[in-house]
Amino acid sequence: MPGLVVFGRRWAIGSDDFVLPGAFELFVRLLWWIGILALYAVHKGRFNCPGGGLLHSYLLVLLILLAAIICALSALVYVSMQGTISNPGPRKSLPKLLYTRLLLYFPEFIWAVVGAVWVSDSSVHCEKTVINVIMGTVIASWVIIIFTIIGVVIVFDPLGGKKTFYLTNSVSRNLESSQSGQLLYNVKNTATRVWEKRIRLLCCCIVQDDDHRVAFTSIAELFRAYFSDTDLVPSDIAAGLTLLHQEQDKMESCPKEPEEVLCHSPSSLVTDDLDIELENAAHYMLFAAAAYGWPYYVYTNPFTALCKLNGDCCRNRPTDSDITGSDRHNFHFGSILRITGLQYRDFIHISFHNKIYEIPFFVALDHKKEAIVVAVRGTLSFEDILTDLSADCEDLTLEDVLENGFVHKGITQAANYIYQKLINDGILNQAFTIAPEYKLVIVGHSLGGGTASILAIMLRNSFPTLRCYAFSPPGGLLSKSLADYTKHFIVSVIVGKDLVARLSMPNMEDLKRRIVRIVANCNRPKYQILLRGCWYEVFGGDPDDFPTELDGRNQDALTQPLLAEESLMVHRSPSYNTLDDESHLNSPPQYPRLYLPGKIIHIVEESSSRRWCSSDIKYTARWSNETVFSSILISPKMITDHMPDVVLKALEVLCGGSSVTAAPWCTSGCPSAAAGEG
């Protein structure tokens, strides 16, 4: 629902967000009140100790004050439980209750000071138990006040005063066009500056130069454009994701009628081709994982990694390998050696240098496959995150490449950096001088997979036999023409419901539209959605059948007009077309649709059986296409399916053959098939 408006500004909290925190405080206050009441009843008539009169007055006033706070909290929680996300009418009295509750903090603060003075007074000689209880009361009061202040800081919206421009359409109607245009311009500038300050604060630990400042501004513009057109608070988004996950699980489990499912087994030629590529992918995934260095090695070998790497840290670095960047104690290089199984002499160049648009990579000789391997590291630092988030589109124009098109700006700049190193610094020339008969293979995972793909496009004309294996690359990478062009030499490997492989600006806009639609149409209170969703995520069970209609209620019957989808989308972003199937905007989207590179192998977990200290997982691999990844799937595995160790394990299981199941090509009429498999 729209953010709560109190004290003349919008806050990043809804009027239905006080149920759970309010209920928790109410529980604490009730126990507190009962304890003080019991203490007062036990010591009634025994306040003749030095300072006892003040103690009697303190406990009596504290009981009255706690009773008032409990009444205010009870009313606040009760009102906050009413209505739904899209119908805040029954909660219209909540701001007044909130003002009342906040006013009670002043006498509570004063009385906490009085209690602190009373406890610290050396002239007071009452029972030690009484003094300890009062001290606990004072501490509890201060803790609650401090947490309240922290909560206010968290839900403070720096743009709260500006949001009123979006919340009331009458403002723009009452202004002349030039005035409203100037006001909108000022709001956008303010929002961009706020996001830029947030990004700078998060990245305060890294040295910032001109590239960083340009990236901060670009990313701030991206965030401002994405978040400025909705009036949803964070809990609304959490409720929407919970509902989408359960709705998605219901669609995936829907029965398929025989006439709705058409399956045919792939030809033996296609199956053989898939087997070969899976074997190659399993081999080269080791190089992509090794590019992460010691963090990956320690993550996958938590108990033995440090002991094994300590044996390498004292060795001298090889004089015949070109190593740039910092690698303290030789941990990165030692990890790469252990993961790949290569020797010192097999490495041509290793770069640990890391800045925005400049990511680590290494070049090595793979004698098993007779290949010169360029392995690019994935996201592992703040600089890498900034490179990922520089998601503007730019043109990629290469000589003799007819399929020029749009590419991800940040990843393209990272690929251009490595290209300059490989060509201008003569690294590839040196490698092919040593092994002229070897082929060139470029690999990478995540950000490294996207960079490897664009780097492969840049090197394709110079090395026609080049191959690229991109593991879990970002979804918003290449335009359709470039994606089709790369099918001849790039293979992308995606596991399950990997979020990154489906991450693009159009997909994010689609996710936002789905969240708005489902929260606007669900007629359950938010606290019920969140509690049931937490239970479902932790303990599983059947998806809850939340109604998505309004029980036939007429809008006139509502205590406040329904805040429908149109109201929740307060100012549509340039790439947002409509909440319905028909577009009401004639302007083209700001962000063109970008796709995964090359041919796509989609690996799906079919089943898993958990045993004590072991698990048996079965996977299915099949050729897929980019349309399968045109929608973000909500799942607890959307993050874990992206992790390099999970990708490597899936490939090893498939190539091992013991847990592989046949994967026919199927098209289904079930809605989940359109949203993506797995």
XYZ file of C-alpha atoms in Angstrom:
678
model
C 0.000 0.000 0.000
C 1.141 3.627 -0.120
C 3.656 4.582 2.535
C 2.271 5.942 5.780
C 2.045 9.739 5.831
C 2.665 11.268 9.271
C 4.222 14.569 10.301
C 3.556 15.825 6.791
C 5.836 13.361 4.982
C 5.798 9.833 3.608
C 7.637 7.058 5.470
C 8.926 3.706 4.179
C 6.395 1.807 6.257
C 2.736 0.974 5.761
C -0.153 1.384 8.168
C -0.422 -2.438 8.270
C 3.230 -2.917 9.309
C 2.656 -2.381 13.027
C 1.063 -5.771 13.713
C 4.138 -7.921 14.350
C 6.448 -5.348 16.027
C 3.497 -3.951 17.971
C 2.435 -7.421 19.138
C 5.979 -8.176 20.294
C 6.215 -4.927 22.266
C 2.736 -5.511 23.656
C 3.830 -8.951 24.922
C 6.919 -7.446 26.590
C 4.900 -4.604 28.115
C 2.287 -7.004 29.538
C 4.947 -9.143 31.220
C 6.595 -5.959 32.460
C 3.310 -4.582 33.864
C 2.455 -7.873 35.598
C 5.936 -8.025 37.137
C 5.755 -4.446 38.435
C 2.229 -5.054 39.740
C 3.415 -8.141 41.616
C 6.368 -6.203 43.043
C 4.091 -3.365 44.129
C 1.607 -5.787 45.724
C 4.323 -7.646 47.652
C 5.938 -4.468 48.996
C 2.693 -2.598 49.671
C 2.922 -1.115 53.129
C 6.667 -1.784 53.317
C 7.943 1.436 51.784
C 9.359 2.734 55.078
C 12.954 2.294 53.974
C 15.101 5.381 53.205
C 13.852 6.604 49.837
C 10.795 4.375 50.060
C 8.366 7.218 49.410
C 9.977 7.914 46.063
C 9.922 4.183 45.323
C 6.191 4.032 46.047
C 5.485 6.987 43.777
C 7.779 5.609 41.062
C 6.084 2.186 40.953
C 2.574 3.649 41.062
C 3.205 6.095 38.223
C 5.032 3.374 36.261
C 1.992 1.073 36.531
C -0.296 3.819 35.245
C 2.112 4.731 32.460
C 2.533 1.094 31.374
C -1.250 0.626 31.391
C -1.639 3.634 29.084
C 1.080 2.327 26.777
C -0.532 -1.139 26.705
C -3.902 0.364 25.789
C -2.331 2.449 23.023
C -0.393 -0.545 21.676
C -3.498 -2.759 21.758
C -5.463 -0.229 19.749
C -2.525 0.281 17.354
C -2.131 -3.457 16.701
C -5.872 -3.998 16.321
C -6.320 -1.188 13.808
C -3.184 -2.209 11.913
C -4.665 -5.714 11.471
C -7.714 -4.370 9.658
C -8.172 -4.140 5.899
C -5.814 -5.381 3.224
C -2.752 -4.072 1.432
C -4.893 -2.434 -1.226
C -7.663 -1.281 1.118
C -6.243 0.867 3.933
C -9.625 2.421 4.663
C -10.248 0.517 7.929
C -6.856 1.798 9.124
C -7.515 5.491 8.541
C -7.432 6.198 12.287
C -3.972 4.674 12.716
C -1.975 7.963 12.387
C -3.857 9.395 15.393
C -3.086 6.274 17.430
C 0.527 6.501 16.310
C 0.720 10.112 17.487
C -0.724 9.029 20.851
C 1.826 6.223 21.185
C 4.707 8.531 20.285
C 3.537 11.130 22.813
C 3.731 8.478 25.547
C 7.461 8.175 24.891
C 8.009 11.588 26.543
C 6.674 10.668 30.009
C 8.340 7.252 29.662
C 11.654 8.944 28.916
C 11.248 11.305 31.860
C 10.303 8.460 34.176
C 13.280 6.394 32.967
C 15.511 9.314 33.980
C 13.751 9.479 37.363
C 14.304 5.756 37.843
C 17.984 6.076 36.948
C 18.380 8.902 39.486
C 16.550 6.921 42.167
C 18.663 3.787 41.609
C 21.940 5.749 41.642
C 21.023 7.685 44.813
C 23.354 6.526 47.576
C 20.865 7.541 50.267
C 18.384 4.877 49.137
C 18.673 1.721 51.260
C 15.696 -0.384 50.218
C 15.786 -4.107 49.532
C 18.354 -5.174 46.943
C 15.692 -7.101 45.012
C 13.594 -3.967 44.611
C 16.587 -1.938 43.468
C 17.550 -4.622 40.905
C 13.999 -4.742 39.549
C 13.867 -0.970 39.188
C 17.282 -1.038 37.505
C 15.971 -3.662 35.049
C 12.930 -1.486 34.403
C 15.100 1.536 33.655
C 17.332 -0.487 31.321
C 14.292 -1.959 29.526
C 12.848 1.535 29.024
C 16.085 2.813 27.531
C 16.420 -0.245 25.272
C 12.900 0.234 23.892
C 13.475 3.961 23.352
C 16.788 3.293 21.550
C 15.242 0.617 19.317
C 12.374 2.972 18.516
C 14.841 5.647 17.417
C 16.683 3.091 15.276
C 13.367 2.030 13.738
C 12.489 5.635 12.900
C 15.866 6.057 11.200
C 15.351 2.861 9.178
C 11.891 3.791 7.887
C 12.817 7.422 7.218
C 12.408 8.191 3.532
C 14.688 11.062 2.409
C 12.289 11.639 -0.468
C 9.213 11.586 1.765
C 8.546 15.266 1.318
C 8.855 14.955 -2.471
C 6.617 11.897 -2.788
C 3.547 14.079 -2.367
C 4.074 15.127 -5.963
C 3.342 11.558 -7.019
C 0.668 10.861 -4.462
C -1.672 13.652 -5.506
C -2.391 13.991 -9.169
C -4.261 17.211 -8.443
C -0.942 18.933 -7.840
C 0.169 18.475 -11.426
C -3.275 19.437 -12.705
C -3.209 22.698 -10.773
C 0.207 23.672 -12.069
C 1.091 25.078 -15.424
C 2.986 22.647 -17.640
C 6.278 24.504 -17.181
C 5.863 24.495 -13.415
C 4.972 20.823 -13.218
C 7.850 19.969 -15.541
C 10.288 21.884 -13.364
C 8.906 20.247 -10.225
C 9.254 16.790 -11.765
C 12.810 17.638 -12.809
C 13.661 18.719 -9.258
C 12.133 15.566 -7.788
C 14.147 13.378 -10.153
C 17.366 15.230 -9.370
C 16.742 14.915 -5.647
C 16.020 11.185 -5.968
C 19.181 10.648 -8.012
C 21.301 12.496 -5.453
C 19.812 10.444 -2.603
C 20.580 7.156 -4.372
C 24.067 8.378 -5.231
C 24.742 9.203 -1.570
C 23.517 5.751 -0.543
C 25.820 4.051 -3.054
C 28.779 6.187 -1.987
C 28.104 5.269 1.643
C 28.013 1.552 0.819
C 31.248 1.872 -1.159
C 33.038 4.126 1.326
C 35.758 1.530 1.878
C 37.079 1.642 -1.700
C 39.187 4.316 -3.334
C 36.939 6.406 -5.591
C 38.101 7.950 -8.867
C 36.419 9.418 -11.945
C 35.242 5.992 -13.155
C 33.568 5.378 -9.814
C 31.837 8.755 -9.825
C 30.465 8.155 -13.318
C 29.312 4.672 -12.290
C 27.661 6.003 -9.115
C 25.650 8.514 -11.117
C 24.656 5.917 -13.730
C 23.571 3.384 -11.107
C 21.706 6.059 -9.142
C 19.770 7.000 -12.288
C 18.945 3.316 -12.788
C 17.664 2.872 -9.233
C 15.731 6.141 -9.330
C 13.981 5.184 -12.564
C 13.105 1.732 -11.240
C 11.809 2.677 -7.795
C 10.227 6.073 -8.462
C 7.035 4.795 -10.100
C 5.711 2.660 -7.248
C 4.306 3.513 -3.868
C 5.091 0.174 -2.265
C 6.898 -0.174 1.046
C 9.475 -2.969 1.612
C 6.979 -5.189 3.452
C 4.603 -4.957 0.458
C 7.391 -6.251 -1.774
C 8.115 -9.086 0.682
C 4.419 -10.028 0.728
C 4.296 -9.878 -3.076
C 7.334 -12.165 -3.416
C 5.776 -14.605 -0.947
C 2.517 -14.690 -2.889
C 4.329 -15.056 -6.225
C 6.380 -17.983 -4.923
C 3.305 -19.856 -3.736
C 1.378 -19.037 -6.907
C 4.313 -20.241 -8.985
C 4.544 -23.509 -7.025
C 0.820 -24.095 -7.558
C 1.206 -23.600 -11.314
C 4.213 -25.906 -11.488
C 2.271 -28.678 -9.787
C -0.821 -28.284 -11.979
C -1.830 -31.525 -13.728
C -1.164 -31.771 -17.427
C -3.757 -33.316 -19.684
C -2.408 -35.770 -22.275
C -3.536 -33.548 -25.128
C -1.799 -30.542 -23.507
C 1.613 -32.163 -23.443
C 3.532 -33.040 -26.580
C 6.850 -34.751 -25.993
C 9.363 -36.222 -28.345
C 12.811 -37.554 -27.718
C 15.697 -35.620 -29.190
C 17.612 -37.101 -32.039
C 20.728 -39.077 -31.228
C 22.831 -36.382 -32.915
C 21.488 -33.706 -30.567
C 21.921 -36.006 -27.550
C 25.528 -36.749 -28.477
C 26.198 -33.062 -28.951
C 24.746 -32.338 -25.521
C 26.867 -35.046 -23.897
C 30.026 -33.637 -25.471
C 29.248 -30.097 -24.391
C 28.387 -31.222 -20.851
C 31.726 -33.001 -20.596
C 33.549 -29.917 -21.862
C 31.554 -27.661 -19.537
C 32.379 -29.807 -16.495
C 36.069 -29.609 -17.399
C 36.173 -25.852 -17.991
C 33.999 -25.020 -14.980
C 37.040 -25.880 -12.855
C 38.915 -23.000 -14.509
C 35.975 -20.616 -14.024
C 35.751 -21.580 -10.342
C 39.526 -21.356 -9.883
C 39.446 -17.720 -11.057
C 37.801 -16.843 -7.722
C 41.067 -17.751 -5.952
C 41.314 -18.561 -2.264
C 37.746 -17.475 -1.246
C 36.262 -20.236 -3.398
C 38.844 -22.797 -2.264
C 38.253 -22.010 1.415
C 34.465 -22.037 0.879
C 34.541 -25.516 -0.680
C 37.207 -26.887 1.699
C 36.501 -25.105 5.004
C 38.407 -27.540 7.253
C 41.521 -28.277 5.205
C 42.009 -25.287 2.899
C 44.146 -23.141 5.202
C 46.450 -26.023 6.075
C 46.944 -26.899 2.418
C 47.458 -23.295 1.332
C 49.979 -22.666 4.111
C 52.229 -25.143 2.364
C 52.146 -22.981 -0.779
C 52.514 -19.559 0.799
C 56.237 -19.973 1.492
C 57.074 -21.067 -2.058
C 58.675 -18.593 -4.371
C 56.550 -17.408 -7.251
C 57.574 -18.803 -10.628
C 59.792 -16.504 -12.609
C 58.356 -17.622 -15.947
C 54.776 -16.553 -15.110
C 53.533 -12.984 -15.490
C 51.611 -12.060 -12.333
C 50.077 -8.629 -11.772
C 48.110 -7.303 -8.837
C 48.243 -8.141 -5.158
C 48.334 -11.763 -3.981
C 49.491 -11.757 -0.395
C 51.125 -14.978 0.785
C 50.501 -16.541 -2.628
C 47.035 -17.707 -1.496
C 45.221 -16.885 -4.747
C 47.791 -18.581 -6.954
C 48.048 -21.573 -4.630
C 44.272 -22.024 -4.757
C 44.224 -21.780 -8.566
C 46.927 -24.453 -8.777
C 45.065 -26.829 -6.489
C 41.668 -26.380 -8.156
C 42.887 -26.722 -11.757
C 45.616 -29.287 -11.098
C 47.988 -27.378 -13.396
C 51.695 -26.712 -12.863
C 53.454 -23.368 -12.457
C 54.813 -23.550 -15.980
C 51.313 -23.884 -17.451
C 50.352 -20.279 -16.591
C 51.058 -17.536 -19.108
C 49.529 -14.573 -17.287
C 47.671 -14.057 -14.010
C 46.051 -10.758 -13.074
C 44.682 -10.080 -9.606
C 44.210 -6.388 -10.417
C 40.664 -5.318 -9.534
C 38.941 -1.978 -10.141
C 35.596 -0.978 -11.524
C 35.401 -2.296 -15.128
C 38.724 -4.097 -14.549
C 38.340 -7.642 -13.231
C 40.913 -10.393 -12.523
C 41.636 -13.143 -15.065
C 44.298 -15.668 -15.927
C 45.620 -17.333 -19.079
C 46.818 -20.932 -18.834
C 47.724 -23.906 -21.027
C 45.293 -26.809 -20.737
C 47.235 -29.784 -22.072
C 44.366 -32.222 -21.495
C 42.083 -30.419 -23.970
C 44.953 -28.821 -25.933
C 43.569 -25.373 -25.301
C 44.725 -21.943 -24.249
C 42.210 -21.036 -21.561
C 41.296 -17.472 -20.607
C 39.394 -17.664 -17.299
C 37.607 -14.524 -16.047
C 36.621 -14.087 -12.408
C 33.036 -13.454 -11.344
C 31.682 -10.976 -8.789
C 33.752 -10.915 -5.601
C 34.220 -7.245 -4.628
C 32.417 -3.912 -4.421
C 34.094 -2.907 -7.671
C 32.630 -5.986 -9.363
C 29.162 -5.154 -8.019
C 29.439 -1.654 -9.495
C 30.424 -3.207 -12.821
C 27.350 -5.471 -12.627
C 25.035 -2.579 -11.789
C 26.260 -0.387 -14.653
C 23.417 -1.904 -16.640
C 22.877 0.780 -19.250
C 22.873 -0.392 -22.862
C 25.502 0.655 -25.368
C 26.169 -0.195 -28.996
C 28.782 -2.805 -29.809
C 30.249 -2.132 -33.234
C 32.910 -4.482 -34.545
C 34.467 -4.780 -37.958
C 33.267 -7.654 -40.139
C 30.500 -8.475 -37.640
C 27.103 -7.940 -39.219
C 25.199 -8.762 -36.056
C 26.101 -5.587 -34.148
C 23.676 -4.627 -31.398
C 23.166 -3.587 -27.791
C 25.231 -4.929 -24.910
C 25.503 -4.469 -21.143
C 27.651 -1.360 -20.673
C 29.598 -2.290 -17.520
C 30.376 -5.842 -18.617
C 31.393 -4.632 -22.074
C 33.905 -2.223 -20.546
C 35.318 -5.076 -18.452
C 35.629 -7.227 -21.584
C 37.337 -4.374 -23.433
C 39.883 -4.068 -20.589
C 40.812 -7.762 -20.858
C 40.845 -7.524 -24.665
C 43.394 -4.706 -24.513
C 45.551 -6.743 -22.147
C 45.397 -9.898 -24.257
C 46.125 -8.178 -27.576
C 48.098 -5.023 -26.823
C 50.267 -6.624 -24.150
C 50.935 -9.639 -26.377
C 49.611 -12.205 -23.881
C 47.793 -14.317 -26.483
C 50.682 -13.958 -28.903
C 52.992 -15.345 -26.221
C 50.613 -18.225 -25.508
C 50.284 -19.238 -29.166
C 54.049 -18.981 -29.586
C 54.391 -21.663 -26.906
C 51.474 -23.804 -28.159
C 50.631 -22.792 -31.753
C 48.433 -25.839 -32.366
C 46.176 -25.218 -29.370
C 42.681 -23.701 -29.651
C 41.435 -20.677 -27.691
C 38.768 -21.227 -25.007
C 37.295 -18.419 -22.869
C 35.425 -19.292 -19.684
C 33.867 -17.499 -16.730
C 31.116 -17.675 -14.140
C 28.487 -14.991 -13.401
C 30.060 -11.605 -14.179
C 33.001 -13.577 -15.551
C 30.646 -15.506 -17.830
C 29.156 -12.317 -19.243
C 32.593 -10.767 -19.701
C 33.901 -13.952 -21.334
C 30.973 -13.920 -23.789
C 31.543 -10.343 -24.964
C 35.300 -10.935 -25.039
C 34.666 -13.954 -27.272
C 32.679 -11.766 -29.666
C 35.588 -9.309 -29.812
C 38.141 -12.065 -30.506
C 35.990 -14.165 -32.851
C 37.336 -12.713 -36.108
C 40.970 -13.145 -35.062
C 40.390 -16.672 -33.741
C 37.654 -18.371 -35.818
C 37.908 -21.673 -33.871
C 37.402 -19.919 -30.548
C 34.983 -21.471 -28.040
C 33.408 -19.861 -24.993
C 31.699 -21.465 -21.989
C 29.661 -19.002 -19.954
C 28.435 -20.397 -16.634
C 25.421 -18.620 -15.106
C 25.925 -15.407 -17.119
C 23.667 -12.371 -16.540
C 20.421 -12.489 -18.498
C 20.519 -8.869 -19.661
C 23.665 -9.165 -21.760
C 23.159 -9.175 -25.548
C 20.536 -7.974 -28.000
C 18.715 -10.623 -30.050
C 20.929 -10.248 -33.112
C 24.125 -10.651 -31.122
C 22.684 -13.529 -29.093
C 21.836 -15.386 -32.324
C 25.315 -14.662 -33.707
C 26.976 -16.207 -30.629
C 25.123 -19.513 -30.945
C 27.954 -20.704 -33.212
C 30.711 -20.469 -30.599
C 29.269 -19.815 -27.109
C 27.593 -22.286 -24.758
C 25.792 -20.955 -21.670
C 25.144 -23.277 -18.733
C 22.266 -22.415 -16.367
C 21.218 -24.371 -13.278
C 17.621 -24.434 -12.048
C 15.997 -21.128 -11.158
C 19.185 -19.080 -11.158
C 18.215 -15.444 -10.544
C 21.201 -13.874 -12.318
C 20.482 -15.717 -15.572
C 17.026 -14.092 -15.562
C 18.187 -10.681 -14.406
C 17.535 -7.861 -16.852
C 15.746 -4.524 -16.668
C 12.655 -5.712 -18.637
C 12.460 -8.800 -16.387
C 12.750 -6.601 -13.308
C 9.953 -4.393 -14.632
C 7.864 -7.506 -15.234
C 8.540 -8.675 -11.670
C 7.483 -5.272 -10.340
C 4.271 -5.430 -12.369
C 3.498 -8.921 -11.050
C 4.125 -7.834 -7.455
C 1.834 -4.833 -7.825
C -0.907 -6.933 -9.404
C -0.849 -9.700 -6.832
C -0.731 -7.442 -3.739
C -3.458 -5.227 -5.178
C -5.782 -8.186 -5.717
C -5.137 -10.247 -2.583
C -7.803 -9.746 0.079
C -5.839 -11.054 3.053
C -4.140 -8.808 5.624
C -0.403 -8.446 5.138
C 0.547 -10.003 8.488
C -1.285 -13.208 7.533
C 0.509 -13.316 4.184
C 3.927 -12.859 5.804
C 3.347 -15.347 8.645
C 2.005 -18.019 6.301
C 4.799 -17.293 3.850
C 7.503 -17.689 6.518
C 5.983 -21.014 7.579
C 5.849 -22.174 3.959
C 9.470 -21.181 3.248
C 10.832 -22.838 6.394
C 8.641 -25.914 6.833
C 7.176 -26.373 3.353
C 3.759 -27.899 2.859
C 1.084 -27.048 0.340
C 0.968 -23.520 -1.073
C -1.706 -21.478 0.624
C -4.709 -20.742 -1.588
C -4.822 -16.998 -0.967
C -7.863 -15.506 -2.666
C -6.930 -13.069 -5.389
C -10.394 -11.611 -5.812
C -12.106 -9.094 -3.568
C -14.928 -11.422 -2.504
C -17.303 -9.626 -4.859
C -17.172 -6.473 -2.771
C -18.239 -3.308 -4.470
C -15.830 -0.414 -4.376
C -18.614 1.745 -2.960
C -18.842 -0.609 0.008
C -15.259 0.008 0.989
C -14.548 2.513 3.717
C -11.971 4.029 1.391
C -11.797 3.688 -2.377
C -9.754 0.687 -3.389
C -6.127 1.428 -4.084
C -5.926 -0.592 -7.263
C -2.915 -1.316 -9.445
C -3.123 2.055 -11.152
C -2.827 3.787 -7.775
C 0.117 1.690 -6.650
C 1.998 2.601 -9.816
C 2.127 6.299 -9.057
C 4.392 7.374 -11.887
C 5.238 4.816 -14.552
C 8.873 4.318 -15.446
C 9.947 4.702 -19.099
C 10.225 0.947 -19.595
C 6.905 0.174 -17.933
C 4.166 -0.166 -20.525
C 1.013 -1.188 -18.701
C -0.471 -3.338 -16.034
C -2.758 -4.858 -18.603
C -1.978 -6.649 -21.821
C -2.719 -3.553 -23.883
C -0.251 -0.718 -23.814
C -1.362 2.803 -22.999
C 1.999 4.349 -23.719
C 3.288 4.996 -27.205
C 6.867 5.798 -26.197
C 9.426 3.024 -26.731
C 10.923 1.347 -23.652
C 14.099 2.845 -22.274
C 15.705 -0.549 -21.761
C 15.632 -2.899 -24.774
C 15.314 -6.594 -24.049
C 18.686 -8.312 -23.754
C 19.310 -12.065 -23.803
C 21.661 -14.788 -22.665
C 24.581 -15.528 -24.996
C 24.970 -18.554 -27.260
C 23.307 -21.943 -27.054
C 21.849 -22.617 -23.619
C 22.112 -25.796 -21.566
C 19.528 -25.770 -18.775
C 20.256 -28.137 -15.881
C 17.291 -28.962 -13.652
C 17.248 -30.819 -10.350
C 14.764 -33.635 -10.846
C 14.807 -35.150 -7.357
C 16.969 -35.411 -4.287
C 17.115 -37.874 -1.408
C 18.742 -36.667 1.782
C 20.643 -39.085 3.977
C 22.731 -38.607 7.088
C 25.812 -36.607 6.001
C 25.087 -37.271 2.308
C 22.616 -36.550 -0.438
C 21.778 -38.079 -3.802
C 20.627 -35.527 -6.354
C 19.413 -36.310 -9.846
C 19.754 -33.754 -12.605
C 18.393 -33.413 -16.094
C 20.151 -31.390 -18.789
C 18.494 -30.199 -21.975
C 19.045 -27.645 -24.688
C 16.900 -24.613 -24.024
C 16.252 -21.195 -25.536
C 16.323 -17.632 -24.294
C 12.524 -17.329 -23.945
C 12.577 -19.794 -21.040
C 14.495 -17.182 -19.029
C 12.227 -14.231 -19.823
C 10.694 -14.182 -16.346
C 12.193 -14.146 -12.837
C 11.188 -17.199 -10.805
C 10.785 -16.804 -7.053
C 12.366 -19.661 -5.113
C 14.671 -20.260 -2.125
C 17.097 -21.744 -4.676
C 17.174 -18.680 -6.920
C 20.449 -17.641 -5.232
C 22.017 -21.026 -4.429
C 21.485 -22.271 -8.003
C 23.824 -19.480 -9.093
C 26.729 -20.439 -6.818
C 29.794 -21.828 -8.647
C 30.082 -24.911 -6.419
C 26.450 -25.847 -7.195
C 27.052 -25.450 -10.943
C 30.221 -27.551 -10.748
C 28.509 -30.247 -8.682
C 25.587 -30.449 -11.137
C 27.964 -30.838 -14.085
C 30.018 -33.475 -12.295
C 26.871 -35.454 -11.399
C 25.661 -35.302 -14.999
C 29.008 -36.369 -16.410
C 29.323 -39.098 -13.792
C 26.216 -40.695 -15.296
C 24.950 -42.311 -12.089
C 22.336 -39.647 -11.415
C 21.414 -38.590 -14.927
C 17.889 -39.034 -16.230
C 16.821 -38.861 -19.833
C 15.451 -35.462 -20.792
C 12.907 -35.405 -23.595
C 11.988 -32.136 -25.241
C 8.524 -31.141 -24.096
C 6.130 -28.306 -24.648
C 3.362 -27.954 -22.130
C 0.158 -26.067 -21.752
C 0.816 -25.590 -18.034
C 1.496 -21.955 -17.168
C 4.775 -22.860 -15.467
C 6.231 -24.032 -18.751
C 5.847 -20.561 -20.161
C 7.475 -18.998 -17.126
C 10.489 -21.300 -17.156
C 11.350 -24.866 -16.378
C 12.714 -26.157 -13.131
